[in-house]
mmCIF file of C-alpha atoms in Angstrom:
data_model
loop_
_atom_site.group_PDB
_atom_site.id
_atom_site.type_symbol
_atom_site.label_atom_id
_atom_site.label_comp_id
_atom_site.label_asym_id
_atom_site.label_seq_id
_atom_site.Cartn_x
_atom_site.Cartn_y
_atom_site.Cartn_z
ATOM 1 C CA ASP A 1 -48.207 -24.175 70.075
ATOM 2 C CA SER A 2 -51.788 -24.249 70.846
ATOM 3 C CA GLY A 3 -51.765 -26.048 74.301
ATOM 4 C CA VAL A 4 -54.285 -28.623 72.868
ATOM 5 C CA THR A 5 -52.615 -32.230 72.521
ATOM 6 C CA GLN A 6 -53.649 -35.106 70.529
ATOM 7 C CA THR A 7 -52.205 -38.779 69.913
ATOM 8 C CA PRO A 8 -51.289 -40.223 68.216
ATOM 9 C CA LYS A 9 -50.306 -38.108 65.244
ATOM 10 C CA HIS A 10 -50.914 -41.126 62.720
ATOM 11 C CA LEU A 11 -52.769 -44.300 62.793
ATOM 12 C CA ILE A 12 -52.922 -46.890 60.131
ATOM 13 C CA THR A 13 -55.188 -49.706 60.534
ATOM 14 C CA ALA A 14 -57.566 -52.124 58.479
ATOM 15 C CA THR A 15 -61.186 -52.130 57.761
ATOM 16 C CA GLY A 16 -63.487 -53.277 60.353
ATOM 17 C CA GLN A 17 -61.252 -52.732 63.109
ATOM 18 C CA ARG A 18 -61.796 -50.321 66.121
ATOM 19 C CA VAL A 19 -59.491 -47.074 67.071
ATOM 20 C CA THR A 20 -59.487 -44.578 69.938
ATOM 21 C CA LEU A 21 -58.190 -41.262 69.367
ATOM 22 C CA ARG A 22 -57.115 -38.785 72.511
ATOM 23 C CA CYS A 23 -57.304 -35.613 73.416
ATOM 24 C CA SER A 24 -56.138 -33.376 76.186
ATOM 25 C CA PRO A 25 -57.310 -29.874 76.463
ATOM 26 C CA ARG A 26 -56.043 -26.429 77.185
ATOM 27 C CA SER A 27 -55.398 -26.202 80.933
ATOM 28 C CA GLY A 28 -58.623 -24.649 82.138
ATOM 29 C CA ASP A 29 -60.525 -25.491 79.382
ATOM 30 C CA LEU A 30 -63.966 -27.238 80.146
ATOM 31 C CA SER A 31 -65.320 -27.298 76.595
ATOM 32 C CA VAL A 32 -63.958 -30.531 73.993
ATOM 33 C CA TYR A 33 -65.018 -30.642 70.489
ATOM 34 C CA TRP A 34 -64.339 -33.255 67.481
ATOM 35 C CA TYR A 35 -64.019 -32.389 64.093
ATOM 36 C CA GLN A 36 -63.416 -34.710 61.115
ATOM 37 C CA GLN A 37 -61.597 -33.073 57.855
ATOM 38 C CA SER A 38 -61.941 -35.385 54.914
ATOM 39 C CA LEU A 39 -61.518 -34.642 50.953
ATOM 40 C CA ASP A 40 -65.168 -36.130 50.393
ATOM 41 C CA GLN A 41 -67.021 -33.858 53.497
ATOM 42 C CA GLY A 42 -64.479 -31.061 54.047
ATOM 43 C CA LEU A 43 -64.294 -29.864 57.936
ATOM 44 C CA GLN A 44 -67.378 -31.177 59.824
ATOM 45 C CA PHE A 45 -68.015 -31.054 63.397
ATOM 46 C CA LEU A 46 -68.763 -34.298 65.206
ATOM 47 C CA ILE A 47 -69.592 -33.983 68.866
ATOM 48 C CA GLN A 48 -69.119 -31.618 71.420
ATOM 49 C CA TYR A 49 -68.352 -32.179 75.298
ATOM 50 C CA TYR A 50 -68.837 -29.990 78.398
ATOM 51 C CA ASN A 51 -67.254 -30.745 81.747
ATOM 52 C CA GLY A 52 -68.019 -34.513 81.213
ATOM 53 C CA GLU A 53 -71.543 -34.121 79.419
ATOM 54 C CA GLU A 54 -72.042 -34.236 75.819
ATOM 55 C CA ARG A 55 -73.536 -30.905 74.652
ATOM 56 C CA ALA A 56 -73.819 -31.599 70.779
ATOM 57 C CA LYS A 57 -73.804 -33.492 68.218
ATOM 58 C CA GLY A 58 -73.163 -32.807 64.873
ATOM 59 C CA ASN A 59 -72.418 -35.497 61.616
ATOM 60 C CA ILE A 60 -71.261 -38.381 63.863
ATOM 61 C CA LEU A 61 -71.817 -41.759 62.630
ATOM 62 C CA GLU A 62 -73.330 -44.585 64.921
ATOM 63 C CA ARG A 63 -69.995 -46.528 64.639
ATOM 64 C CA PHE A 64 -68.594 -43.464 66.475
ATOM 65 C CA SER A 65 -68.679 -42.365 70.160
ATOM 66 C CA ALA A 66 -66.674 -39.775 72.442
ATOM 67 C CA GLN A 67 -66.571 -39.499 76.113
ATOM 68 C CA GLN A 68 -64.792 -36.715 78.090
ATOM 69 C CA PHE A 69 -63.217 -37.824 81.392
ATOM 70 C CA PRO A 70 -62.928 -36.366 85.040
ATOM 71 C CA ASP A 71 -59.437 -35.090 84.036
ATOM 72 C CA LEU A 72 -61.037 -33.325 81.004
ATOM 73 C CA HIS A 73 -59.225 -35.107 78.400
ATOM 74 C CA SER A 74 -61.663 -36.562 75.811
ATOM 75 C CA GLU A 75 -61.360 -39.715 73.808
ATOM 76 C CA LEU A 76 -62.977 -40.596 70.128
ATOM 77 C CA ASN A 77 -63.712 -44.189 69.561
ATOM 78 C CA LEU A 78 -63.986 -45.182 66.216
ATOM 79 C CA SER A 79 -65.467 -48.628 65.272
ATOM 80 C CA SER A 80 -66.172 -51.128 62.511
ATOM 81 C CA LEU A 81 -63.692 -48.349 60.315
ATOM 82 C CA GLU A 82 -64.498 -48.058 57.024
ATOM 83 C CA LEU A 83 -62.329 -47.071 54.088
ATOM 84 C CA GLY A 84 -64.093 -43.490 53.926
ATOM 85 C CA ASP A 85 -63.390 -42.905 57.670
ATOM 86 C CA SER A 86 -59.608 -42.196 56.725
ATOM 87 C CA ALA A 87 -59.561 -38.416 57.648
ATOM 88 C CA LEU A 88 -57.796 -36.203 59.768
ATOM 89 C CA TYR A 89 -59.623 -35.648 63.662
ATOM 90 C CA PHE A 90 -59.336 -32.465 65.115
ATOM 91 C CA CYS A 91 -59.830 -31.785 68.825
ATOM 92 C CA ALA A 92 -60.429 -28.317 70.225
ATOM 93 C CA SER A 93 -60.993 -27.317 73.094
ATOM 94 C CA SER A 94 -62.567 -23.528 74.610
ATOM 95 C CA ALA A 95 -63.082 -22.037 77.974
ATOM 96 C CA ARG A 96 -66.815 -22.448 78.057
ATOM 97 C CA SER A 97 -69.666 -24.322 76.323
ATOM 98 C CA SER A 98 -71.395 -21.160 75.563
ATOM 99 C CA SER A 99 -71.023 -19.472 72.068
ATOM 100 C CA TYR A 100 -68.469 -16.945 70.954
ATOM 101 C CA ASN A 101 -65.580 -18.039 72.449
ATOM 102 C CA GLU A 102 -62.459 -19.127 70.760
ATOM 103 C CA GLN A 103 -61.564 -22.673 70.113
ATOM 104 C CA PHE A 104 -57.870 -23.986 69.974
ATOM 105 C CA PHE A 105 -57.274 -26.728 67.659
ATOM 106 C CA GLY A 106 -54.840 -29.746 68.175
ATOM 107 C CA PRO A 107 -52.559 -30.839 65.677
ATOM 108 C CA GLY A 108 -54.815 -33.246 64.847
ATOM 109 C CA THR A 109 -54.806 -37.709 63.983
ATOM 110 C CA ARG A 110 -54.084 -38.722 60.723
ATOM 111 C CA LEU A 111 -56.198 -41.797 60.616
ATOM 112 C CA THR A 112 -55.768 -43.963 57.504
ATOM 113 C CA VAL A 113 -57.812 -47.042 57.109
ATOM 114 C CA LEU A 114 -56.471 -49.617 54.728
ATOM 115 C CA ALA B 1 -79.469 -24.750 58.972
ATOM 116 C CA GLN B 2 -76.480 -22.666 58.314
ATOM 117 C CA THR B 3 -74.598 -22.885 55.334
ATOM 118 C CA VAL B 4 -70.979 -21.418 54.542
ATOM 119 C CA THR B 5 -69.778 -21.039 50.974
ATOM 120 C CA GLN B 6 -66.243 -20.339 49.412
ATOM 121 C CA SER B 7 -66.584 -19.755 45.855
ATOM 122 C CA GLN B 8 -63.142 -19.794 45.101
ATOM 123 C CA PRO B 9 -61.492 -23.075 45.406
ATOM 124 C CA GLU B 10 -57.932 -21.632 44.626
ATOM 125 C CA MET B 11 -56.047 -18.317 44.779
ATOM 126 C CA SER B 12 -53.008 -17.397 43.734
ATOM 127 C CA VAL B 13 -50.966 -13.620 44.226
ATOM 128 C CA GLN B 14 -47.470 -12.237 43.958
ATOM 129 C CA GLU B 15 -45.754 -11.535 47.396
ATOM 130 C CA ALA B 16 -46.229 -8.142 48.818
ATOM 131 C CA GLU B 17 -49.760 -7.805 46.678
ATOM 132 C CA THR B 18 -53.043 -7.537 47.991
ATOM 133 C CA VAL B 19 -55.801 -10.708 47.650
ATOM 134 C CA THR B 20 -59.292 -10.732 48.699
ATOM 135 C CA LEU B 21 -61.017 -14.269 49.810
ATOM 136 C CA SER B 22 -64.616 -14.153 49.339
ATOM 137 C CA CYS B 23 -66.925 -16.173 51.964
ATOM 138 C CA THR B 24 -71.204 -16.032 52.406
ATOM 139 C CA TYR B 25 -73.180 -17.299 54.588
ATOM 140 C CA ASP B 26 -76.543 -18.308 55.432
ATOM 141 C CA THR B 27 -78.436 -17.959 58.647
ATOM 142 C CA SER B 28 -81.496 -17.183 60.722
ATOM 143 C CA GLU B 29 -79.730 -16.086 63.724
ATOM 144 C CA SER B 30 -79.199 -12.546 64.484
ATOM 145 C CA ASN B 31 -76.207 -12.890 66.630
ATOM 146 C CA TYR B 32 -73.311 -15.080 65.861
ATOM 147 C CA TYR B 33 -68.983 -14.783 65.450
ATOM 148 C CA LEU B 34 -67.465 -15.199 61.903
ATOM 149 C CA PHE B 35 -63.991 -16.406 61.678
ATOM 150 C CA TRP B 36 -60.909 -17.397 59.418
ATOM 151 C CA TYR B 37 -58.868 -20.030 60.032
ATOM 152 C CA LYS B 38 -55.652 -21.036 57.756
ATOM 153 C CA GLN B 39 -54.493 -23.955 57.739
ATOM 154 C CA PRO B 40 -50.564 -24.386 56.384
ATOM 155 C CA PRO B 41 -49.140 -27.490 54.509
ATOM 156 C CA SER B 42 -48.486 -28.437 58.392
ATOM 157 C CA ARG B 43 -52.259 -28.998 58.907
ATOM 158 C CA GLN B 44 -52.589 -27.110 62.047
ATOM 159 C CA MET B 45 -55.641 -24.968 62.308
ATOM 160 C CA ILE B 46 -54.571 -21.428 63.286
ATOM 161 C CA LEU B 47 -57.123 -18.650 63.727
ATOM 162 C CA VAL B 48 -56.637 -15.627 61.799
ATOM 163 C CA ILE B 49 -59.206 -13.163 62.526
ATOM 164 C CA ARG B 50 -62.791 -13.095 64.169
ATOM 165 C CA GLN B 51 -65.888 -10.933 63.578
ATOM 166 C CA GLU B 52 -68.735 -10.232 65.946
ATOM 167 C CA ALA B 53 -71.918 -10.052 64.051
ATOM 168 C CA TYR B 54 -73.177 -7.233 66.334
ATOM 169 C CA LYS B 55 -70.027 -4.840 65.821
ATOM 170 C CA GLN B 56 -70.638 -2.529 62.580
ATOM 171 C CA GLN B 57 -66.599 -2.174 62.495
ATOM 172 C CA ASN B 58 -64.496 -4.536 60.351
ATOM 173 C CA ALA B 59 -62.034 -6.523 62.171
ATOM 174 C CA THR B 60 -58.158 -6.364 61.671
ATOM 175 C CA GLU B 61 -55.554 -8.216 62.766
ATOM 176 C CA ASN B 62 -52.065 -6.464 61.234
ATOM 177 C CA ARG B 63 -52.033 -7.413 57.582
ATOM 178 C CA PHE B 64 -55.100 -8.875 57.610
ATOM 179 C CA SER B 65 -58.727 -7.299 57.570
ATOM 180 C CA VAL B 66 -62.268 -8.307 56.966
ATOM 181 C CA ASN B 67 -64.942 -6.499 54.922
ATOM 182 C CA PHE B 68 -68.247 -7.446 56.775
ATOM 183 C CA GLN B 69 -71.470 -6.794 55.203
ATOM 184 C CA LYS B 70 -74.299 -8.244 57.518
ATOM 185 C CA ALA B 71 -77.262 -7.780 55.185
ATOM 186 C CA ALA B 72 -75.831 -9.499 52.771
ATOM 187 C CA LYS B 73 -74.403 -11.905 54.756
ATOM 188 C CA SER B 74 -70.863 -11.564 53.302
ATOM 189 C CA PHE B 75 -67.828 -11.910 54.801
ATOM 190 C CA SER B 76 -64.698 -11.708 53.417
ATOM 191 C CA LEU B 77 -61.032 -11.858 54.193
ATOM 192 C CA LYS B 78 -58.250 -9.009 52.725
ATOM 193 C CA ILE B 79 -54.542 -9.665 53.282
ATOM 194 C CA SER B 80 -52.420 -6.861 52.501
ATOM 195 C CA ASP B 81 -48.797 -7.355 51.721
ATOM 196 C CA SER B 82 -48.953 -11.083 50.663
ATOM 197 C CA GLN B 83 -45.939 -13.024 52.491
ATOM 198 C CA LEU B 84 -44.663 -16.430 51.277
ATOM 199 C CA GLY B 85 -45.502 -17.912 54.684
ATOM 200 C CA ASP B 86 -49.076 -16.811 54.049
ATOM 201 C CA THR B 87 -49.756 -20.174 51.440
ATOM 202 C CA ALA B 88 -52.244 -22.114 52.707
ATOM 203 C CA MET B 89 -55.924 -23.010 53.043
ATOM 204 C CA TYR B 90 -57.863 -20.547 54.482
ATOM 205 C CA PHE B 91 -61.348 -21.693 55.736
ATOM 206 C CA CYS B 92 -64.179 -19.320 56.498
ATOM 207 C CA ALA B 93 -66.051 -20.427 59.649
ATOM 208 C CA PHE B 94 -69.565 -19.788 61.736
ATOM 209 C CA MET B 95 -70.095 -20.361 64.995
ATOM 210 C CA ASN B 96 -73.610 -20.605 65.899
ATOM 211 C CA PRO B 97 -74.950 -20.179 69.270
ATOM 212 C CA GLY B 98 -74.074 -23.792 70.474
ATOM 213 C CA GLY B 99 -70.896 -23.389 69.999
ATOM 214 C CA LYS B 100 -70.239 -25.630 66.820
ATOM 215 C CA LEU B 101 -68.336 -23.985 64.037
ATOM 216 C CA ILE B 102 -69.570 -24.516 60.298
ATOM 217 C CA PHE B 103 -66.714 -24.615 57.914
ATOM 218 C CA GLY B 104 -66.850 -23.870 54.005
ATOM 219 C CA GLN B 105 -65.087 -25.659 51.981
ATOM 220 C CA GLY B 106 -61.914 -23.519 51.664
ATOM 221 C CA THR B 107 -59.538 -21.827 49.536
ATOM 222 C CA GLU B 108 -56.206 -22.632 48.728
ATOM 223 C CA LEU B 109 -54.146 -19.784 48.366
ATOM 224 C CA SER B 110 -50.555 -19.426 46.935
ATOM 225 C CA VAL B 111 -48.536 -16.640 47.198
ATOM 226 C CA LYS B 112 -45.853 -16.451 44.415
ATOM 227 C CA PRO B 113 -42.452 -15.271 44.721
#
C-alpha cells in the first residue's frame, strides 16, 4: 500500500459525459501528479500540482482539467468524453515539487467510455 | 525532448534464471534520475529500483540491479534468481528536472516454472 488513495476504482460512462476522479496523496506530500495509461499512448504524464498550484502540464487535453484543494487532495475532471479516453488514470504523490523525489502511485481509476 | 525506449515488448525466463531488460533514453540534461517500475496484473505501479545519473555506481536492490551506461544513455535491469512473482510489465522511466516521469513502452516479463 503506497498510501495514495484514488476513487472510484472503476468508472463506466457514456460518450459525451463528464466524470471526476479523486486522489488523496500520502500524508505530508504536497505534490500530486496525474498520469494516463492507455493501450495506444502508453503511460503519459498529464499534469502536476504542488501545494494547490499547477506546476507542469503534459499531454493533457483541453477537455480535461485538474485542481488541488487546500487539504491537498486533487481531482481530475474529464468532460465531453470520447471512446479514446478509456484508460487507467493514475495519481502519484511526492514530498516536494522539485525533481528527484520518489513518486508513490495510487491504485488507479479505470475509466471505460461506452 | 526526453524519450525512453524499451526495445523488448515481451520476454520470458525460467524460474531461478537471470534475465536482463533493456532501456535506452535520450536527453540533453546532465543530471537526472532513472527508474524501473513493475506493474503486476493488479495494475499497481511499484518502484523496483532508482539510479541517480551523477552516481557512477550501479544501483542494486536485492535480486534487482542495473547496468547504467551514461555515455551510451543505456539503463538495463537485471533480475537474478527470477521468481514467479516477478511476472509483470516492467517500465523504464526518466525523471526530468521538473519531476515529470517519462515512461518507456514497457516490457512484459513472464517467469515460467
